[in-house]
Amino acid sequence: MDILKLKPVLKDYIWGGERLKNDFGFQSKLDKVAEGWMLSCHKDGKNTVIGGEYDGQTLDDIIEKYGKEKIVGTRSLDFPYFPVLIKLIDAKDNLSIQVHPDNNYAQRVEGEFGKTEIWYVLDAADDAHLIYGFKNEITSDEFKEAIENNTLMDVLNSVNVKKGDLFFIEAGTVHAIGKGTLIAEIQQNSNSTYRVYDYGRVGADGKPRELHIKKAVDVSVTKPPAYEIRPMGNPEDKGDYISTLLTKCDLFTVYHYDVKNSISLNTDEKSFNHILVVDGCGKINGKNLKKGDSFFVPANFGKYEIFGNCEIIITNI
């Protein structure tokens, strides 16, 4: 099977902007494009293949046809579902303050898995910030009281954000992306989100968007974040490219590559590679590659090469 180019699934949430259309070239009639789901087999949005033998088919159907072990890799057998969901997020306005459940709670209450994720900041306005956990450890009751008394912002940890920051958002971490931030998000394949606060905004129906206070209090870890706001590894100059390990955990491994000339990569029987092009252009195995492209390299594909001047994020499991 050849490398598959994927069509993004676009979402028009109320806080979104125009950068995914204007900067990344996504074609859409939507006024706002808040998210592009770049690798997804989730029921709320599944990628289809662009061009080639499988043009128009969903990645999910291709995996079902040929088998998860063959296409996604042997490591995928540890997961009863497609393991990751990868997004581009354009926050023109603040996202709601929210939290995601862990696997145990999500499976019991929502019928799907929990959501641990990372954010890699691609761009940020000078005054951009986000919410990342709590300033100090408090009790769940104190968290609930802060929500009820409208003093929530007093206890949450607000962080100035800049290009190149890396946030590890473990399930149970209260968080919110602030306006003026462009992010690549790699997450568990889940869409379970509990809103804590939404700035009094209304949805398309003219009504305030639903909050999920009880569930949020149930699942939130009311402590300061445990992780540094930086990639796990340091940049390594390899001559033709610079490699940086963004994160490595039991759910996914993510690298950022700044390709100046060329890079040779491969997949074996263990895992696929997903390639997200976040800047520049070039070629992948002779085919054109540009900013905003998403490629799925099946497990056991072997060696492939990227030539050009581009920034890419590669995820495997």
Coordinates of C-alpha atoms in Angstrom, one line a residue, residues 34-257:
A34 CA -11.7 26.3 14.3
E35 CA -10.2 22.9 13.9
G36 CA -8.8 20.7 11.1
W37 CA -8.9 17.0 12.1
M38 CA -5.8 15.8 10.2
L39 CA -5.8 12.2 11.4
S40 CA -9.1 10.8 12.6
C41 CA -11.1 7.6 12.6
H42 CA -13.5 9.0 15.2
K43 CA -17.2 8.8 14.7
D44 CA -17.5 12.6 14.8
G45 CA -15.3 13.0 11.8
K46 CA -13.4 10.5 9.7
N47 CA -10.6 11.4 7.1
T48 CA -11.0 10.4 3.5
V49 CA -8.1 9.7 1.1
I50 CA -7.2 12.1 -1.6
G51 CA -6.1 10.6 -4.9
G52 CA -4.7 7.2 -5.8
E53 CA -6.3 3.8 -5.6
Y54 CA -8.3 4.6 -2.4
D55 CA -9.6 8.1 -3.4
G56 CA -12.7 9.0 -1.5
Q57 CA -12.5 6.1 0.9
T58 CA -12.2 6.6 4.7
L59 CA -9.1 5.6 6.4
D60 CA -11.3 3.7 8.8
D61 CA -12.7 1.6 6.0
I62 CA -9.3 0.9 4.6
I63 CA -8.0 -0.3 8.0
E64 CA -11.1 -2.5 8.5
K65 CA -10.6 -4.0 5.0
Y66 CA -6.9 -4.9 5.4
G67 CA -6.6 -5.3 9.2
K68 CA -5.5 -3.1 12.0
E69 CA -2.3 -5.0 12.6
K70 CA -1.2 -4.7 9.0
I71 CA -2.0 -1.0 8.4
V72 CA -1.8 0.6 11.9
G73 CA 0.9 -1.8 13.3
T74 CA 1.3 -4.4 16.0
R75 CA 1.4 -1.8 18.7
S76 CA -2.2 -0.9 17.8
L77 CA -3.3 -4.3 19.2
D78 CA -2.8 -2.8 22.7
F79 CA -5.7 -0.4 21.8
P80 CA -9.3 -1.5 21.1
Y81 CA -9.7 1.6 18.9
F82 CA -7.7 3.7 16.5
P83 CA -5.1 5.1 19.0
V84 CA -4.8 8.8 18.2
L85 CA -6.6 11.9 16.8
I86 CA -4.5 14.8 15.4
K87 CA -5.7 18.3 14.9
L88 CA -4.8 21.8 13.9
I89 CA -6.5 24.4 16.1
D90 CA -6.9 28.1 15.3
A91 CA -8.1 30.0 18.4
K92 CA -9.2 33.4 17.3
D93 CA -11.1 33.7 20.6
N94 CA -10.7 31.9 24.0
L95 CA -11.8 28.3 24.2
S96 CA -13.9 27.3 27.1
I97 CA -12.2 26.2 30.3
Q98 CA -12.5 22.5 30.3
V99 CA -11.2 19.1 31.4
H100 CA -11.1 15.6 29.9
P101 CA -11.8 12.4 31.8
D102 CA -9.3 9.5 32.1
N103 CA -10.0 6.1 30.6
N104 CA -11.8 4.6 33.5
Y105 CA -14.3 7.4 34.0
A106 CA -14.8 8.0 30.3
Q107 CA -15.5 4.3 29.5
R108 CA -17.9 4.1 32.4
V109 CA -19.8 7.3 31.8
E110 CA -19.3 8.2 28.1
G111 CA -18.8 4.8 26.5
E112 CA -15.4 5.9 25.0
F113 CA -11.9 6.3 26.1
G114 CA -10.4 9.3 28.0
K115 CA -8.3 12.0 26.6
T116 CA -4.6 12.8 27.3
E117 CA -3.2 15.2 24.7
I118 CA -0.2 17.4 23.8
W119 CA -0.3 20.9 22.4
Y120 CA 2.6 22.1 20.3
V121 CA 2.4 25.9 19.7
L122 CA 2.9 26.8 16.1
D123 CA 2.3 30.5 16.5
A124 CA 1.0 32.9 19.2
A125 CA 0.1 36.5 19.5
D126 CA 2.4 38.6 21.8
D127 CA -0.3 38.6 24.5
A128 CA -1.5 35.0 24.0
H129 CA -2.0 32.9 27.1
L130 CA -3.7 29.7 28.1
I131 CA -4.9 27.9 31.2
Y132 CA -2.8 25.0 32.5
G133 CA -3.9 23.4 35.7
F134 CA -4.0 25.2 39.1
K135 CA -1.7 27.8 40.8
N136 CA -1.8 25.8 44.0
E137 CA -3.2 22.5 45.2
I138 CA -6.8 22.8 46.3
T139 CA -9.6 20.4 47.2
S140 CA -12.4 19.3 44.9
D141 CA -14.8 21.2 47.2
E142 CA -12.8 24.4 46.9
F143 CA -12.8 23.9 43.1
K144 CA -16.6 23.6 43.1
E145 CA -16.9 26.7 45.3
A146 CA -14.6 28.7 43.0
I147 CA -16.9 27.8 40.1
E148 CA -20.0 28.7 42.0
N149 CA -18.6 32.0 43.4
N150 CA -17.2 33.1 40.0
T151 CA -13.6 33.1 41.4
L152 CA -12.4 30.3 39.2
M153 CA -9.8 32.5 37.4
D154 CA -8.2 33.3 40.8
V155 CA -7.2 29.6 41.3
L156 CA -6.2 28.6 37.8
N157 CA -2.7 28.8 36.4
S158 CA -2.6 31.3 33.5
V159 CA 0.6 30.9 31.3
N160 CA 2.0 33.2 28.7
V161 CA 2.5 31.2 25.5
K162 CA 4.9 31.4 22.6
K163 CA 5.9 29.6 19.5
G164 CA 7.6 26.3 20.2
D165 CA 6.0 25.7 23.6
L166 CA 4.9 22.1 24.4
F167 CA 2.2 21.4 26.8
F168 CA 1.5 17.8 28.1
I169 CA -2.2 17.8 29.0
E170 CA -2.8 14.7 31.0
A171 CA -6.4 13.6 31.5
G172 CA -7.8 15.4 34.5
T173 CA -5.9 18.6 33.8
V174 CA -8.1 21.7 33.7
H175 CA -7.1 23.7 30.6
A176 CA -8.1 26.3 28.0
I177 CA -6.4 27.6 24.8
G178 CA -6.4 31.4 24.8
K179 CA -7.2 33.6 21.8
G180 CA -4.4 34.3 19.3
T181 CA -2.9 30.8 19.5
L182 CA -2.3 28.3 16.7
I183 CA -1.7 24.8 17.9
A184 CA -1.0 21.3 16.7
E185 CA -2.8 18.8 19.0
I186 CA -2.0 15.1 19.3
Q187 CA -4.5 13.3 21.5
Q188 CA -6.1 10.1 22.4
N189 CA -8.9 9.2 20.0
S190 CA -11.7 10.7 22.1
N191 CA -14.1 13.6 22.0
S192 CA -15.2 13.7 25.6
T193 CA -14.9 17.2 27.0
Y194 CA -16.4 18.7 30.1
R195 CA -16.9 22.5 30.1
V196 CA -16.3 24.3 33.3
Y197 CA -16.7 28.0 32.2
D198 CA -17.5 29.5 28.8
Y199 CA -17.5 33.3 29.3
G200 CA -21.3 33.4 29.0
R201 CA -21.3 32.7 25.3
V202 CA -24.2 31.3 23.3
G203 CA -24.2 28.7 20.6
A204 CA -25.8 28.7 17.2
D205 CA -29.2 28.2 18.8
G206 CA -28.9 31.4 20.8
K207 CA -28.7 29.5 24.1
P208 CA -25.7 29.4 26.5
R209 CA -23.5 26.4 25.7
E210 CA -23.9 23.5 28.1
L211 CA -21.6 23.3 31.1
H212 CA -20.7 20.0 32.8
I213 CA -19.8 21.1 36.3
K214 CA -20.4 17.8 38.2
K215 CA -18.5 15.7 35.8
A216 CA -15.7 18.2 35.7
V217 CA -15.4 18.2 39.5
D218 CA -15.4 14.4 39.4
V219 CA -12.5 14.1 37.1
S220 CA -10.3 17.1 37.7
V221 CA -6.9 16.8 39.3
T222 CA -6.8 20.0 41.4
K223 CA -3.0 20.5 41.5
P224 CA -0.4 22.5 39.6
P225 CA 0.7 20.8 36.4
A226 CA 3.4 18.2 36.7
Y227 CA 5.2 18.8 33.4
E228 CA 7.5 21.5 32.1
I229 CA 6.3 23.7 29.2
R230 CA 8.9 22.5 26.7
P231 CA 9.6 19.7 24.3
M232 CA 11.0 16.5 26.0
G233 CA 14.1 16.6 23.9
N234 CA 16.6 19.2 22.7
P235 CA 17.0 20.1 19.1
E236 CA 19.6 17.9 17.3
D237 CA 21.2 19.3 14.2
K238 CA 21.6 16.4 11.7
G239 CA 22.9 18.6 8.8
D240 CA 20.0 18.2 6.4
Y241 CA 17.4 18.6 9.1
I242 CA 16.9 19.4 12.8
S243 CA 15.2 16.8 15.0
T244 CA 13.3 17.5 18.2
L245 CA 11.5 15.0 20.4
L246 CA 8.3 16.7 21.4
T247 CA 7.0 13.9 23.6
K248 CA 7.2 10.1 24.2
C249 CA 4.7 8.3 26.4
D250 CA 2.7 5.1 26.4
L251 CA 0.1 6.6 24.1
F252 CA 2.2 8.2 21.3
T253 CA 5.6 9.4 20.3
V254 CA 5.9 12.8 18.5
Y255 CA 8.9 14.4 16.7
H256 CA 9.3 17.8 15.1
Y257 CA 11.6 17.9 12.1

